Coordinates of C-alpha atoms and ligand atoms in Angstrom, one line a residue:
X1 CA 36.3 116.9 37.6
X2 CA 39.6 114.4 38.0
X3 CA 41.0 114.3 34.4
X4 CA 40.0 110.8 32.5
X5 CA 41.0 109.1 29.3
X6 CA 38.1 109.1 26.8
X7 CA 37.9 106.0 24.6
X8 CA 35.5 105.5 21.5
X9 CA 35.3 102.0 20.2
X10 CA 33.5 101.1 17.3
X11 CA 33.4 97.6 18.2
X12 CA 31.8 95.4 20.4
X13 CA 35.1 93.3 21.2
X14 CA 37.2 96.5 21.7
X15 CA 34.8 98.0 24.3
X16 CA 34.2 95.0 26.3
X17 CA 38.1 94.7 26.1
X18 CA 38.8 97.6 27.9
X19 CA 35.8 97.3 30.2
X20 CA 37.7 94.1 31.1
X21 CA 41.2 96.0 31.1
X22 CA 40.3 99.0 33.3
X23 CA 37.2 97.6 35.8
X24 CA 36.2 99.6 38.4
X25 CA 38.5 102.2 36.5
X26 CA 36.2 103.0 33.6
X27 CA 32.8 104.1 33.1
X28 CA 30.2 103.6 29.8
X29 CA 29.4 107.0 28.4
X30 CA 26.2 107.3 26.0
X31 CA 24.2 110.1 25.6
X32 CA 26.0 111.7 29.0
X33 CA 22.9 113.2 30.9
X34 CA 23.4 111.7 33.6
X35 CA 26.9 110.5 33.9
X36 CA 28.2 114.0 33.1
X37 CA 27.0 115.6 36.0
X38 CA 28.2 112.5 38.2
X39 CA 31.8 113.5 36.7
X40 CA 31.2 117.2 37.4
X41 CA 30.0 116.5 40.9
X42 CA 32.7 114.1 41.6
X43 CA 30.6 111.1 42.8
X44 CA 32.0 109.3 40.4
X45 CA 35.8 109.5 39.3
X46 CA 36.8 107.0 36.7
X47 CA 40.0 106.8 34.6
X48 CA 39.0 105.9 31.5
X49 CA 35.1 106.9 29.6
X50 CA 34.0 104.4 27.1
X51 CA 31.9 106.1 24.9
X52 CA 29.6 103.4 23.0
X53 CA 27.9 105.8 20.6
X54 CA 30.2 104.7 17.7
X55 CA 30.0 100.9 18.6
X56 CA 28.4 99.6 15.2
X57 CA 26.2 96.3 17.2
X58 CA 25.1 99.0 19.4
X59 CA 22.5 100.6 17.2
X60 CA 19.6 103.4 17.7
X61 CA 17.3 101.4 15.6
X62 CA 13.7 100.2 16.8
X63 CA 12.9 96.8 14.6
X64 CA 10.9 93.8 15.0
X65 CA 12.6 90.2 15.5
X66 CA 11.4 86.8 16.1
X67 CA 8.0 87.8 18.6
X68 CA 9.5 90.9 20.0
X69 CA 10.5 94.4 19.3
X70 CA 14.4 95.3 19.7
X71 CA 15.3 98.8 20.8
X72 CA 19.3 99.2 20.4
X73 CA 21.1 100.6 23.2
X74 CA 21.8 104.1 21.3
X75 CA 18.0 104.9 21.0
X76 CA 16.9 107.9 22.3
X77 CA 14.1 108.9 24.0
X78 CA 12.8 111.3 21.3
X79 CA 13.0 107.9 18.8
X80 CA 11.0 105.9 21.2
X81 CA 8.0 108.3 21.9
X82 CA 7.7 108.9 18.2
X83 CA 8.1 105.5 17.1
X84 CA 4.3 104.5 15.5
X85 CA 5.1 100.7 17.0
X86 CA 5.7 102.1 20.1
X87 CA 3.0 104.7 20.2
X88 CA 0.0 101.9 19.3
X89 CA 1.4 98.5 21.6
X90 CA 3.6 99.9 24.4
X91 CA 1.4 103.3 25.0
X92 CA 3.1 104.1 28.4
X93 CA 6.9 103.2 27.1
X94 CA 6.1 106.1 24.3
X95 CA 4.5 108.4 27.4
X96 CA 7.2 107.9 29.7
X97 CA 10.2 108.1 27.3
X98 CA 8.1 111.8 26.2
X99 CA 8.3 113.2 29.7
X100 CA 12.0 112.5 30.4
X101 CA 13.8 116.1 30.6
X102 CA 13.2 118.9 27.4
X103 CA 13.5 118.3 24.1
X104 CA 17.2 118.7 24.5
X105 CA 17.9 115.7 27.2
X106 CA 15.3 113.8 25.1
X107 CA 17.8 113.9 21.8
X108 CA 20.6 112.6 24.0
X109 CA 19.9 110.8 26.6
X110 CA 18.9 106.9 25.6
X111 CA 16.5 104.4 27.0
X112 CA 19.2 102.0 27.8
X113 CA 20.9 104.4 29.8
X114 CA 18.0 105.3 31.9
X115 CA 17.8 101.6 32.6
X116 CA 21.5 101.3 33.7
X117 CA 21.3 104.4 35.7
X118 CA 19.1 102.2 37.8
X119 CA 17.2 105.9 39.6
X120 CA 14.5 104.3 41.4
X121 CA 12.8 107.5 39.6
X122 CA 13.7 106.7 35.9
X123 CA 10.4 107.1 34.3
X124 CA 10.9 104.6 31.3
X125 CA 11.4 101.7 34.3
X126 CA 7.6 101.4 35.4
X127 CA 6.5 100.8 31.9
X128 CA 9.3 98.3 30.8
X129 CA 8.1 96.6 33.8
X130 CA 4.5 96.3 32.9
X131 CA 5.7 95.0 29.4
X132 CA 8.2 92.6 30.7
X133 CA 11.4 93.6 29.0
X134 CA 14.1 92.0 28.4
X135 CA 17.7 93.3 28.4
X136 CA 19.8 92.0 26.2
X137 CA 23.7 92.5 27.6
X138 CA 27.1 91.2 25.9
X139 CA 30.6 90.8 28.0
X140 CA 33.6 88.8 28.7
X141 CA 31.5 85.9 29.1
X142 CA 28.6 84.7 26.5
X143 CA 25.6 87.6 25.7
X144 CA 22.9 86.4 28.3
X145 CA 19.3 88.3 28.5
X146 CA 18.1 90.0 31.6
X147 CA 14.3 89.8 32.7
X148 CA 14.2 93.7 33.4
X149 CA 12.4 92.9 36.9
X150 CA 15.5 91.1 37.9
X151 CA 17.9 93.9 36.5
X152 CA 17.5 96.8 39.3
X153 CA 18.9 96.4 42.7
X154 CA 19.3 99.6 44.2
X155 CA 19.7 103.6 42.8
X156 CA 22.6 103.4 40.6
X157 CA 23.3 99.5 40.6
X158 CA 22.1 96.4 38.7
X159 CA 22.7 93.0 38.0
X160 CA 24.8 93.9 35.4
X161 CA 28.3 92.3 36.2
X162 CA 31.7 93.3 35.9
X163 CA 33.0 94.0 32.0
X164 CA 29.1 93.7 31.2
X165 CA 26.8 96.2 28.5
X166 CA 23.8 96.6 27.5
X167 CA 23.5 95.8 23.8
X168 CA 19.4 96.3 23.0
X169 CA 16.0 96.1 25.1
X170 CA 13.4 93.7 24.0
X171 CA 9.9 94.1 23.8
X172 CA 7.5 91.0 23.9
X173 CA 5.2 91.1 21.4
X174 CA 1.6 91.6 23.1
X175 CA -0.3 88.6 22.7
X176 CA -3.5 89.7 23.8
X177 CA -5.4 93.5 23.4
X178 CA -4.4 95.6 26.2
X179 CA -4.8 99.2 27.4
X180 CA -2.1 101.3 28.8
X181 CA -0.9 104.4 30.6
X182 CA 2.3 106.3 31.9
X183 CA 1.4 108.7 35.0
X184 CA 3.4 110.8 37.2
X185 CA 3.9 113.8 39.6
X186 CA 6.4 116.1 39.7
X187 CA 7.1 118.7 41.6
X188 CA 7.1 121.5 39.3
X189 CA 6.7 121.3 35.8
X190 CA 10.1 120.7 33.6
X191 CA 13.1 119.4 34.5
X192 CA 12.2 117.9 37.2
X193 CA 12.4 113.8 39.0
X194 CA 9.2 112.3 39.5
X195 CA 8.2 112.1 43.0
X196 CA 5.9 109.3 41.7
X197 CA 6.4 107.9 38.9
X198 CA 3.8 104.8 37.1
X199 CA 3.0 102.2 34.7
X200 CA -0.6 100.5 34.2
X201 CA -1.2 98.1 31.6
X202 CA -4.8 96.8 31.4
X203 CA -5.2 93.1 29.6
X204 CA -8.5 91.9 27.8
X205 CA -8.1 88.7 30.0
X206 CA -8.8 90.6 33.3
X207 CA -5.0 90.7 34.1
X208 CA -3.9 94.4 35.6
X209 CA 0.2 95.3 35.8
X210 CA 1.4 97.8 37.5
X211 CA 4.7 99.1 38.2
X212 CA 6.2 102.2 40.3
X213 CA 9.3 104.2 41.1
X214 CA 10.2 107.0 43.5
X215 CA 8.9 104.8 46.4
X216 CA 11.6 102.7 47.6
X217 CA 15.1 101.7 46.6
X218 CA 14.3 100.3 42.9
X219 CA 11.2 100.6 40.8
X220 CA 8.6 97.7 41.5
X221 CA 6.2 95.6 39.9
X222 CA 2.8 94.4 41.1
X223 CA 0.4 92.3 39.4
X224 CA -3.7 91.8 40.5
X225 CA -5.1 88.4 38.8
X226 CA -8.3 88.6 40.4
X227 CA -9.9 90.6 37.7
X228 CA -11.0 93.4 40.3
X229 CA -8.5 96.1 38.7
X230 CA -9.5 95.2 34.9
X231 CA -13.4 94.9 35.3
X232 CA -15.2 98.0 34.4
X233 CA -17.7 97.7 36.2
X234 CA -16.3 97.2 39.5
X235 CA -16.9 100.1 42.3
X236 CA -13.7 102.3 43.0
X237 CA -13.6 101.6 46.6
X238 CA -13.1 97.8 45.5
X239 CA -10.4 98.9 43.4
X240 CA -9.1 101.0 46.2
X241 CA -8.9 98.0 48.2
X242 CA -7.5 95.7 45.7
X243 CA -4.7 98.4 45.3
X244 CA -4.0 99.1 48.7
X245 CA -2.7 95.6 48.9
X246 CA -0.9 95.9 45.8
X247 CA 1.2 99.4 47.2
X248 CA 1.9 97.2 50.6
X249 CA 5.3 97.5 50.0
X250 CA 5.7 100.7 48.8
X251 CA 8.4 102.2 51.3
X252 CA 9.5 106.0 50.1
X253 CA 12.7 107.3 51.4
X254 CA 11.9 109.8 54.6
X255 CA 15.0 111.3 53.2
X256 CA 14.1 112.4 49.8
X257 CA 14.2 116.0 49.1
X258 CA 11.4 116.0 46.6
X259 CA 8.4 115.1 48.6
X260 CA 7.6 113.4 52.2
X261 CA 6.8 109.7 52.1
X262 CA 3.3 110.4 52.8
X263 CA 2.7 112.5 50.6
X264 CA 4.4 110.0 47.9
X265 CA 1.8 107.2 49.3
X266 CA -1.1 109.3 48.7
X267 CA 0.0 110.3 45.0
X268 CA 0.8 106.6 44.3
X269 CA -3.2 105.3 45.4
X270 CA -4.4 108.6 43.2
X271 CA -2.5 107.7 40.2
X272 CA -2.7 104.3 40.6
X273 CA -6.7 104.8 40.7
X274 CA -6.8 106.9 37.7
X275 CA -4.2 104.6 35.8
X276 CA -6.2 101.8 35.8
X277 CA -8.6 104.3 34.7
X278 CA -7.1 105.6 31.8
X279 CA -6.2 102.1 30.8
X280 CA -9.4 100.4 31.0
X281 CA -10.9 103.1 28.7
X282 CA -7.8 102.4 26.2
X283 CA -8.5 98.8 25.9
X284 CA -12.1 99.4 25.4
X285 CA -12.0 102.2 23.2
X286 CA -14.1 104.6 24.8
X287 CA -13.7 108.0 26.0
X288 CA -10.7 108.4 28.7
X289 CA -11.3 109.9 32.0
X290 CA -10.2 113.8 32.4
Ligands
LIG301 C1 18.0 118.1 33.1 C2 17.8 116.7 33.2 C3 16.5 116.2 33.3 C4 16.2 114.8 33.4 N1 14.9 114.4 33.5 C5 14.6 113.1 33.6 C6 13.3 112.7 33.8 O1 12.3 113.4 33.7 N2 13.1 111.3 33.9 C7 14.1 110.4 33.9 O2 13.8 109.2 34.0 N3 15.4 110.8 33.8 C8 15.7 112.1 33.7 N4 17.0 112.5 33.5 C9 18.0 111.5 33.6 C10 18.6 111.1 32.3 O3 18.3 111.9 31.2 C11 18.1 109.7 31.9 O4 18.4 108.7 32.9 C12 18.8 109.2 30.6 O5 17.9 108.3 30.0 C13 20.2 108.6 30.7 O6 20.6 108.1 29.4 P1 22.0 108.6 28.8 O7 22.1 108.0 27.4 O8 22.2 110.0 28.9 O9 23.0 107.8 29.8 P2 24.5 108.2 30.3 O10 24.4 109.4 31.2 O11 25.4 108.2 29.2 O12 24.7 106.9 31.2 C14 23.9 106.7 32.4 C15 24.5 105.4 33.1 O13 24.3 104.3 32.3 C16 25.5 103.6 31.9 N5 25.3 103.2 30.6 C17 25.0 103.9 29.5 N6 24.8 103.1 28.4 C18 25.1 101.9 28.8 C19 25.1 100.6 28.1 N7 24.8 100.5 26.8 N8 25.4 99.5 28.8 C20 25.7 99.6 30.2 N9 25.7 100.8 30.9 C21 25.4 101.9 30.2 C22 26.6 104.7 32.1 O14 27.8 104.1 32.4 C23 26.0 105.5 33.3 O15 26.3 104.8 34.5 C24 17.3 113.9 33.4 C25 18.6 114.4 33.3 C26 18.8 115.7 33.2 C27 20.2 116.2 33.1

């Protein structure tokens, strides 16, 4: 590891200061679980770390504002899948943010780090997607908020610019009942990267969102109007269709280590089947599928 000055604001101004001072140069730490072993492995080789966790208007709190629910950038995954607000509107945030490492990454390693990581296989990415996040981001210029389908552009870059962080993640309050799930497959049990990794959220007006990751350079969102996905008692083979046109797109890297591309695009049809699923029987309240 090349040696690094390690900076710890505790406000804003400072920290975008010497975002601005250093550039390419410096590098956002928060709960390290992934950057760490970047620095070990030497892919990346800043000068200066920028630690944000003592940045007071970066908080870990989960609160509701003006139609929408604000996680800061220093909450953890362990906060978000135990948060009761969480839990009862945004099911499959509180699923995915549960499945992310052990107990021990979960303490550390925050939401909005998972989001600027920008793995195509971050599991909190699918479901933030199916909610329509927002990202809310301050730097040298005035705060602006990202729509989180236009923040990920490929694995480890977004639309964040130069000098820019993360500040919280928004939440739209649901405006109508929905049901909703967080699927994925792994290799092994553990620590392990999903070799598919899903979102389904089920609205009472017939609406279906989904959203996956581990099939293509960023995760992806796909949304059926037609009612097909959402009726209960449509057959499965039209809801196989309806998703084969969805997962069109879907284009898995032949290089991944974790599983084949074929093997990924069968996984994704089976858990998007039983997603949809799972969902339908959350927004209706009866018993879900095993
Ligand atoms: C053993 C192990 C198991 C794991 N399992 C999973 C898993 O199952 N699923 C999964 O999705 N991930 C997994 N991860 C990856 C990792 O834990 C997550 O991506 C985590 O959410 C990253 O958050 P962090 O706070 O640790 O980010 P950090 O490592 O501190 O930062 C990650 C990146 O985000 C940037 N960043 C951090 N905060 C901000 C900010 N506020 N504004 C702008 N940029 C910022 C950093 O500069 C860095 O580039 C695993 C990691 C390990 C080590």
């Amino acid at each position: 590891m090349r040696p690094f000055a390690y900076e710890r604001p505790t406000r804003l101004d400072a920290a975008v200061g010497l975002l601005a001072e250093h550039g390419a140069d410096a590098r956002l730490l928060a709960g390290g679980t992934d950057l760490i072993i970047r620095l070990r492995d030497g892919t990346i080789r800043p000068r200066v770390v920028v630690d944000v966790k003592r940045i007071a208007e970066l908080d870990a709190d989960i609160g509701t504002a003006d139609g929408h629910l604000r996680i800061g950038a220093r909450t953890v995954m362990t906060a978000i899948a135990a948060d009761e607000r969480i839990r009862r509107d945004y099911r499959a945030l509180a699923e995915s943010a549960a499945v992310v490492g052990a107990v021990q990454i979960r303490n550390r390693a925050t939401l909005a780090g998972n989001v600027c990581n920008a793995s195509p296989a971050a599991d909190t990415a699918p479901a933030l997607l199916v909610y329509g996040a927002r990202i809310v981001v301050a730097g040298p210029a005035r705060a602006r908020t990202i729509p989180i389908d236009e923040m990920f552009v490929r694995s480890g870059v977004t639309t964040l610019t130069s000098g820019e962080l993360v500040i919280a993640i928004e939440l739209p309050r649901p405006t109508s009942p929905s049901g909703s799930v967080h699927v994925r497959r792994t290799r092994r049990r553990g620590h392990d990267l999903a070799s598919v990794t899903l979102a389904c959220a089920v609205h009472a007006d017939g609406s279906t969102r989904l959203a996956y990751g581990s099939l293509g350079p960023r995760p992806v969102l796909v949304t059926d109007e037609t009612g097909v996905l959402a009726d209960p008692t449509a057959p499965d083979d039209a809801k196989r269709q309806r998703l084969d046109a969805l997962f069109a797109g879907a284009s898995p890297s032949p290089s991944s280590m974790r599983a084949s591309p074929d093997y990924r695009l069968a996984m994704l049809h089976v858990l998007g089947l039983r997603a949809v699923r799972t969902a339908i029987a959350r927004l209706s309240g009866a018993a879900e599928p095993r």
